[in-house]
């Protein structure tokens, strides 16, 4: 989790500087950045509060083993690669990690840092560090100095929760304080799924600056005042229609002989719209009374067509004629009518599913006699439950 969130933070940081970069998880290291002019490899260590990293710490030596192995096997071009060890632990004063902090710390001393490591190597008999010591021993004196010249240790680094706070601070500039948290939740959701695909498929490349810019910009646009976000996990929901056979909106379709496949589509749209609207509400993305105003518009548009149908169907109309007229209204609601809750929110399931939500509450219907027929069926059930 720390790796993922730190990598996302790196993406957001790089995004503010341009598009010529890419970032991957568990590629060259825990996190690998390829930027103009070189690479940055990160080793991340998330530890409990109060933990310190000394010259004998396994975290330090395991990291050095990975980098030393890469140097020995010519897998690391030190002229073009910066090596970062980020740990949430504190650094013991005058330890190698302490002395290898970035230049801005004012304490960096690579010669003393190397001396500290070599002294710890000679004095330690740690079995946990045995392989690391062996990898370190294989480096020549010049290779050790060259490697440490590229190493930067950052202690007391922001932990996973603090990185989240840093991310929130960065996205505020994109969507404002009110929407920062729901925006970040969705950005993290995409990033985690994208990273999982990268880890599980050989064909999936690192996240590029262009790809991240497209996703970030698209998501930001969904949070503009004229739009609302459509969440991918909701947009792909595929409920089992049989689980909803007794619901009122399905019974409304039964009255007009809607086929099984179209009933399945209606259930899908109903669930997606209901779930998406609920999430908008939970995330406080809706204006006061916005859903009510939207539903009023839907009902009033439906009323025009339903009243026209009532005028056209006479007392002598057959059931087949009533069903045919009802199907025209149903077709209008599910294929032709596209009233948007906001101008920029054009996802079809929102309007189609909202009509089914209203049909479930008997605020709209398709058959001219839908109210009397359904109430005759539903009222005894209500009495029994009471």
Coordinates of C-alpha atoms in Angstrom, one line a residue:
X1 CA 0.0 0.0 0.0
X2 CA 2.9 2.3 0.8
X3 CA 4.5 1.6 -2.6
X4 CA 1.3 2.3 -4.5
X5 CA 0.5 5.5 -2.7
X6 CA 4.1 6.7 -2.9
X7 CA 4.2 5.9 -6.7
X8 CA 0.9 7.8 -7.2
X9 CA 2.4 10.8 -5.3
X10 CA 5.4 10.6 -7.7
X11 CA 3.0 10.6 -10.6
X12 CA 1.2 13.7 -9.3
X13 CA 4.6 15.4 -8.7
X14 CA 5.9 14.6 -12.1
X15 CA 2.6 15.6 -13.8
X16 CA 3.1 19.2 -12.6
X17 CA 6.4 19.3 -14.4
X18 CA 5.6 17.9 -17.7
X19 CA 4.8 14.6 -19.6
X20 CA 8.2 13.2 -20.4
X21 CA 8.3 10.5 -17.7
X22 CA 7.1 7.0 -16.8
X23 CA 6.7 5.2 -13.4
X24 CA 6.4 1.5 -12.6
X25 CA 6.0 -0.6 -9.5
X26 CA 8.3 -3.6 -8.8
X27 CA 10.2 -3.1 -12.1
X28 CA 13.7 -1.9 -11.5
X29 CA 12.9 -1.5 -7.8
X30 CA 10.0 -0.9 -5.4
X31 CA 9.2 2.2 -7.5
X32 CA 11.1 3.2 -10.6
X33 CA 10.9 6.5 -12.3
X34 CA 12.3 7.2 -15.8
X35 CA 12.6 10.9 -16.3
X36 CA 14.4 13.1 -18.8
X37 CA 18.1 12.6 -18.2
X38 CA 18.0 9.4 -16.2
X39 CA 16.3 7.0 -13.8
X40 CA 15.3 7.1 -10.1
X41 CA 15.0 3.9 -8.1
X42 CA 13.2 3.9 -4.8
X43 CA 13.4 1.4 -2.0
X44 CA 10.6 2.0 0.5
X45 CA 10.5 0.9 4.2
X46 CA 7.4 1.5 6.2
X47 CA 8.0 1.0 9.9
X48 CA 6.2 1.6 13.2
X49 CA 6.7 4.8 15.1
X50 CA 9.8 4.9 17.2
X51 CA 11.9 2.6 15.0
X52 CA 15.4 3.7 14.1
X53 CA 17.7 2.6 11.3
X54 CA 21.3 2.1 12.3
X55 CA 24.4 0.8 10.5
X56 CA 23.3 -2.8 11.3
X57 CA 19.7 -2.5 10.3
X58 CA 18.4 -5.2 7.9
X59 CA 16.4 -2.6 6.0
X60 CA 19.6 -0.8 5.1
X61 CA 21.6 -3.8 4.2
X62 CA 18.8 -5.5 2.2
X63 CA 18.6 -2.3 0.1
X64 CA 22.3 -2.2 -0.4
X65 CA 22.3 -5.9 -1.4
X66 CA 19.8 -5.2 -4.2
X67 CA 21.8 -2.2 -5.6
X68 CA 25.2 -3.9 -5.1
X69 CA 24.0 -7.0 -7.0
X70 CA 22.8 -4.8 -9.9
X71 CA 26.1 -3.0 -10.0
X72 CA 28.1 -6.2 -10.0
X73 CA 25.9 -7.7 -12.8
X74 CA 26.1 -4.5 -14.9
X75 CA 22.3 -4.0 -14.5
X76 CA 22.7 -0.5 -13.1
X77 CA 24.1 2.5 -14.9
X78 CA 25.3 4.7 -12.0
X79 CA 25.9 7.6 -14.3
X80 CA 22.2 7.9 -15.1
X81 CA 20.6 6.5 -12.0
X82 CA 19.7 8.0 -8.6
X83 CA 19.1 5.5 -5.7
X84 CA 16.7 6.6 -3.0
X85 CA 16.1 4.7 0.3
X86 CA 12.9 6.1 1.9
X87 CA 12.2 4.9 5.4
X88 CA 9.6 6.1 7.9
X89 CA 12.1 5.2 10.6
X90 CA 14.4 7.7 12.2
X91 CA 18.1 7.7 11.3
X92 CA 20.7 7.1 14.0
X93 CA 22.9 10.2 14.3
X94 CA 26.3 9.7 12.5
X95 CA 25.2 6.4 11.0
X96 CA 25.7 5.6 7.3
X97 CA 22.1 6.4 6.5
X98 CA 22.3 9.7 8.4
X99 CA 25.5 10.6 6.5
X100 CA 24.0 9.7 3.1
X101 CA 21.0 12.1 3.4
X102 CA 20.5 14.5 0.5
X103 CA 22.9 17.5 0.2
X104 CA 20.2 19.8 1.3
X105 CA 20.3 18.2 4.8
X106 CA 23.7 19.8 5.4
X107 CA 25.1 16.6 6.9
X108 CA 26.0 14.5 3.8
X109 CA 29.4 13.0 3.9
X110 CA 29.9 10.0 1.5
X111 CA 33.4 9.2 2.8
X112 CA 32.3 8.9 6.4
X113 CA 29.2 7.0 5.3
X114 CA 31.3 4.4 3.5
X115 CA 33.5 4.1 6.5
X116 CA 30.5 3.5 8.7
X117 CA 29.2 0.7 6.4
X118 CA 32.6 -1.0 6.2
X119 CA 33.0 -0.9 10.0
X120 CA 29.6 -2.4 10.5
X121 CA 30.3 -5.0 7.9
X122 CA 33.5 -6.1 9.8
X123 CA 31.9 -6.0 13.3
X124 CA 28.6 -7.7 12.5
X125 CA 27.8 -11.4 12.5
X126 CA 24.2 -11.0 11.6
X127 CA 22.8 -14.0 9.7
X128 CA 20.0 -11.9 8.3
X129 CA 22.5 -9.6 6.6
X130 CA 24.8 -12.4 5.4
X131 CA 23.8 -12.2 1.7
X132 CA 23.9 -8.4 1.8
X133 CA 27.4 -8.5 3.2
X134 CA 28.5 -10.9 0.5
X135 CA 27.1 -8.7 -2.2
X136 CA 28.8 -5.6 -0.7
X137 CA 32.1 -7.5 -0.5
X138 CA 32.0 -8.2 -4.2
X139 CA 32.1 -4.5 -5.0
X140 CA 35.5 -2.9 -5.6
X141 CA 36.4 0.2 -3.6
X142 CA 35.7 2.3 -6.7
X143 CA 32.3 0.7 -7.2
X144 CA 31.4 1.2 -3.5
X145 CA 32.2 4.9 -3.8
X146 CA 30.5 5.3 -7.1
X147 CA 27.3 3.6 -5.8
X148 CA 27.2 5.6 -2.6
X149 CA 27.6 8.8 -4.6
X150 CA 24.2 8.0 -6.1
X151 CA 22.5 6.9 -2.9
X152 CA 20.3 9.2 -0.9
X153 CA 18.7 8.1 2.3
X154 CA 15.6 9.9 3.6
X155 CA 14.6 9.1 7.2
X156 CA 11.4 9.9 9.0
X157 CA 9.7 9.9 5.6
X158 CA 6.0 10.5 5.4
X159 CA 4.1 7.3 6.2
X160 CA 1.2 5.9 4.2
X161 CA -1.3 8.2 5.9
X162 CA 0.8 11.3 5.6
X163 CA 1.4 10.6 1.9
X164 CA -2.4 10.6 1.5
X165 CA -2.5 14.0 3.1
X166 CA 0.2 15.2 0.7
X167 CA -1.9 13.9 -2.2
X168 CA -5.0 15.7 -1.0
X169 CA -3.0 18.9 -0.8
X170 CA -1.9 18.5 -4.4
X171 CA -5.4 17.6 -5.8
X172 CA -7.0 20.6 -4.1
X173 CA -5.6 22.8 -6.8
X174 CA -7.3 20.6 -9.4
X175 CA -10.8 20.3 -8.0
X176 CA -11.0 22.4 -4.8
X177 CA -11.3 21.4 -1.2
X178 CA -14.9 20.1 -1.3
X179 CA -14.1 17.5 -4.0
X180 CA -10.5 16.7 -3.1
X181 CA -11.3 13.5 -1.1
X182 CA -13.7 11.9 -3.6
X183 CA -11.5 12.9 -6.5
X184 CA -8.5 11.2 -4.8
X185 CA -10.5 8.1 -4.0
X186 CA -11.3 7.7 -7.7
X187 CA -7.7 8.5 -8.8
X188 CA -6.3 5.9 -6.4
X189 CA -8.9 3.4 -7.6
X190 CA -7.7 3.8 -11.2
X191 CA -4.1 3.8 -10.2
X192 CA -4.3 0.6 -8.1
X193 CA -6.2 -1.3 -10.9
X194 CA -3.7 0.0 -13.5
X195 CA -0.7 -1.1 -11.4
X196 CA -2.2 -4.5 -10.8
X197 CA -2.6 -5.0 -14.5
X198 CA 1.0 -3.9 -15.0
X199 CA 2.2 -6.5 -12.4
X200 CA 0.1 -9.3 -13.8
X201 CA 0.7 -9.0 -17.5
X202 CA 4.0 -8.9 -19.3
X203 CA 2.6 -6.7 -22.1
X204 CA 1.6 -3.9 -19.8
X205 CA 4.1 -1.0 -19.8
X206 CA 4.8 1.5 -17.1
X207 CA 2.5 4.4 -16.5
X208 CA 3.5 7.2 -18.8
X209 CA 3.2 10.9 -18.4
X210 CA 0.7 11.0 -21.3
X211 CA -1.4 8.2 -19.9
X212 CA -1.6 9.8 -16.5
X213 CA -2.4 13.2 -17.9
X214 CA -5.3 11.7 -19.9
X215 CA -6.7 10.0 -16.8
X216 CA -6.1 12.9 -14.5
X217 CA -7.6 15.5 -16.9
X218 CA -10.6 13.3 -17.7
X219 CA -11.3 12.8 -14.0
X220 CA -10.9 16.4 -13.2
X221 CA -13.4 17.3 -16.0
X222 CA -15.9 15.0 -14.3
X223 CA -15.7 17.1 -11.2
X224 CA -16.4 20.4 -12.9
X225 CA -19.6 22.2 -11.9
X226 CA -21.4 21.1 -15.1
X227 CA -20.6 17.4 -14.6
X228 CA -20.6 14.4 -12.2
X229 CA -18.2 11.5 -12.1
X230 CA -19.2 8.1 -13.5
X231 CA -17.4 5.4 -11.5
X232 CA -16.0 2.5 -13.5
X233 CA -16.8 -0.1 -10.9
X234 CA -20.5 1.0 -11.1
X235 CA -20.5 1.4 -14.9
X236 CA -19.7 -2.3 -15.3
X237 CA -22.2 -3.8 -12.8
X238 CA -24.0 -6.8 -14.1
X239 CA -26.7 -7.9 -11.6
X240 CA -28.7 -11.1 -11.9
X241 CA -32.1 -10.1 -13.3
X242 CA -33.8 -13.0 -11.5
X243 CA -32.9 -11.4 -8.1
X244 CA -35.2 -8.4 -9.0
X245 CA -38.2 -10.2 -10.5
X246 CA -40.6 -9.1 -7.8
X247 CA -39.7 -5.4 -7.8
X248 CA -42.3 -3.0 -9.0
X249 CA -40.4 -1.6 -12.0
X250 CA -40.0 -5.2 -13.3
X251 CA -43.7 -5.9 -12.8
X252 CA -44.4 -2.7 -14.8
X253 CA -42.5 -4.2 -17.7
X254 CA -44.4 -7.5 -17.3
X255 CA -47.6 -5.6 -17.9
X256 CA -46.5 -4.7 -21.4
X257 CA -44.7 -7.9 -22.3
X258 CA -41.2 -6.6 -22.4
X259 CA -38.9 -9.5 -23.3
X260 CA -36.4 -11.2 -21.0
X261 CA -33.3 -9.6 -22.5
X262 CA -34.7 -6.1 -22.3
X263 CA -35.8 -6.8 -18.7
X264 CA -32.2 -7.7 -17.9
X265 CA -31.0 -4.4 -19.5
X266 CA -33.5 -2.5 -17.4
X267 CA -32.3 -4.2 -14.2
X268 CA -28.7 -3.4 -15.1
X269 CA -29.6 0.3 -15.7
X270 CA -31.6 0.5 -12.5
X271 CA -28.9 -0.9 -10.3
X272 CA -26.2 1.2 -11.9
X273 CA -28.2 4.4 -11.6
X274 CA -29.3 3.6 -8.0
X275 CA -25.7 2.8 -7.0
X276 CA -24.2 5.8 -8.7
X277 CA -26.7 8.2 -7.3
X278 CA -26.1 6.8 -3.8
X279 CA -22.4 7.3 -4.2
X280 CA -22.8 10.8 -5.4
X281 CA -24.9 11.5 -2.3
X282 CA -22.4 9.8 0.1
X283 CA -19.5 11.8 -1.4
X284 CA -21.6 15.0 -1.1
X285 CA -21.2 15.7 -4.8
X286 CA -24.9 16.6 -5.3
X287 CA -26.4 20.0 -4.7
X288 CA -29.3 20.3 -2.2
X289 CA -32.4 19.0 -3.9
X290 CA -30.7 18.1 -7.1
X291 CA -32.0 14.6 -7.4
X292 CA -35.6 15.8 -6.6
X293 CA -35.4 18.5 -9.3
X294 CA -34.0 16.0 -11.8
X295 CA -36.8 13.5 -11.1
X296 CA -39.4 16.2 -11.4
X297 CA -38.1 16.9 -14.9
X298 CA -38.3 13.2 -15.8
X299 CA -41.8 12.9 -14.5
X300 CA -43.0 16.0 -16.2
X301 CA -41.6 14.9 -19.6
X302 CA -43.2 11.5 -19.1
X303 CA -46.5 13.1 -18.2
X304 CA -46.8 14.8 -21.6
X305 CA -46.5 11.5 -23.4
X306 CA -48.7 9.6 -21.0
X307 CA -51.5 12.2 -21.2
X308 CA -51.3 12.0 -25.0
X309 CA -51.6 8.3 -24.8
X310 CA -54.7 8.7 -22.6
X311 CA -56.3 11.0 -25.2
X312 CA -55.6 8.6 -28.0
X313 CA -56.8 5.4 -26.3
X314 CA -60.6 5.1 -26.2
X315 CA -62.8 3.1 -24.0
X316 CA -63.1 0.4 -26.7
X317 CA -59.3 -0.1 -27.1
X318 CA -58.2 -3.6 -26.9
X319 CA -55.5 -4.9 -24.5
X320 CA -53.2 -5.3 -27.5
X321 CA -53.7 -1.6 -28.4
X322 CA -52.9 -0.5 -24.9
X323 CA -49.8 -2.6 -24.7
X324 CA -48.6 -1.3 -28.1
X325 CA -49.1 2.3 -27.0
X326 CA -47.3 1.6 -23.7
X327 CA -44.4 0.2 -25.5
X328 CA -43.9 3.4 -27.4
X329 CA -43.6 5.3 -24.1
X330 CA -41.3 2.7 -22.8
X331 CA -39.1 3.0 -25.9
X332 CA -39.1 6.8 -25.5
X333 CA -37.9 6.5 -21.9
X334 CA -35.2 3.9 -22.6
X335 CA -33.9 4.9 -26.1
X336 CA -35.0 8.4 -27.0
X337 CA -35.2 10.5 -23.8
X338 CA -31.8 11.6 -22.5
X339 CA -32.5 14.3 -20.0
X340 CA -29.2 14.9 -18.1
X341 CA -28.9 15.5 -14.4
X342 CA -26.1 18.0 -15.4
X343 CA -25.1 19.2 -18.8
X344 CA -21.8 17.3 -18.9
X345 CA -23.0 14.1 -17.4
X346 CA -24.1 12.1 -20.5
X347 CA -23.9 8.5 -19.3
X348 CA -27.1 6.8 -20.6
X349 CA -27.7 4.5 -17.6
X350 CA -28.3 7.6 -15.4
X351 CA -31.5 8.7 -17.2
X352 CA -32.7 5.2 -18.1
X353 CA -32.1 3.9 -14.6
X354 CA -33.7 6.9 -13.1
X355 CA -36.9 6.3 -15.1
X356 CA -36.9 2.7 -13.6
X357 CA -36.4 4.1 -10.1
X358 CA -39.4 6.3 -10.7
X359 CA -41.3 3.4 -12.1
X360 CA -40.4 1.4 -9.0
X361 CA -42.0 4.1 -6.9
X362 CA -45.1 4.2 -9.2
X363 CA -44.3 7.9 -10.1
X364 CA -44.3 6.9 -13.8
X365 CA -45.6 3.9 -15.7
X366 CA -46.0 2.5 -19.1
X367 CA -49.4 0.7 -19.3
X368 CA -52.3 3.1 -19.2
X369 CA -53.8 1.1 -16.3
X370 CA -50.5 0.6 -14.5
X371 CA -51.6 2.2 -11.3
X372 CA -54.8 0.2 -10.8
X373 CA -53.4 -3.1 -11.9
X374 CA -50.3 -2.9 -9.7
X375 CA -52.0 -1.6 -6.7
X376 CA -54.4 -4.5 -6.8
X377 CA -51.4 -6.8 -6.7
X378 CA -49.3 -4.8 -4.2
X379 CA -51.8 -3.6 -1.6
X380 CA -52.6 -7.1 -0.2
X381 CA -48.8 -7.6 0.3
X382 CA -48.6 -4.3 2.1
X383 CA -51.5 -5.2 4.4
X384 CA -50.0 -8.6 5.1
X385 CA -46.6 -7.1 6.1
X386 CA -48.4 -4.6 8.4

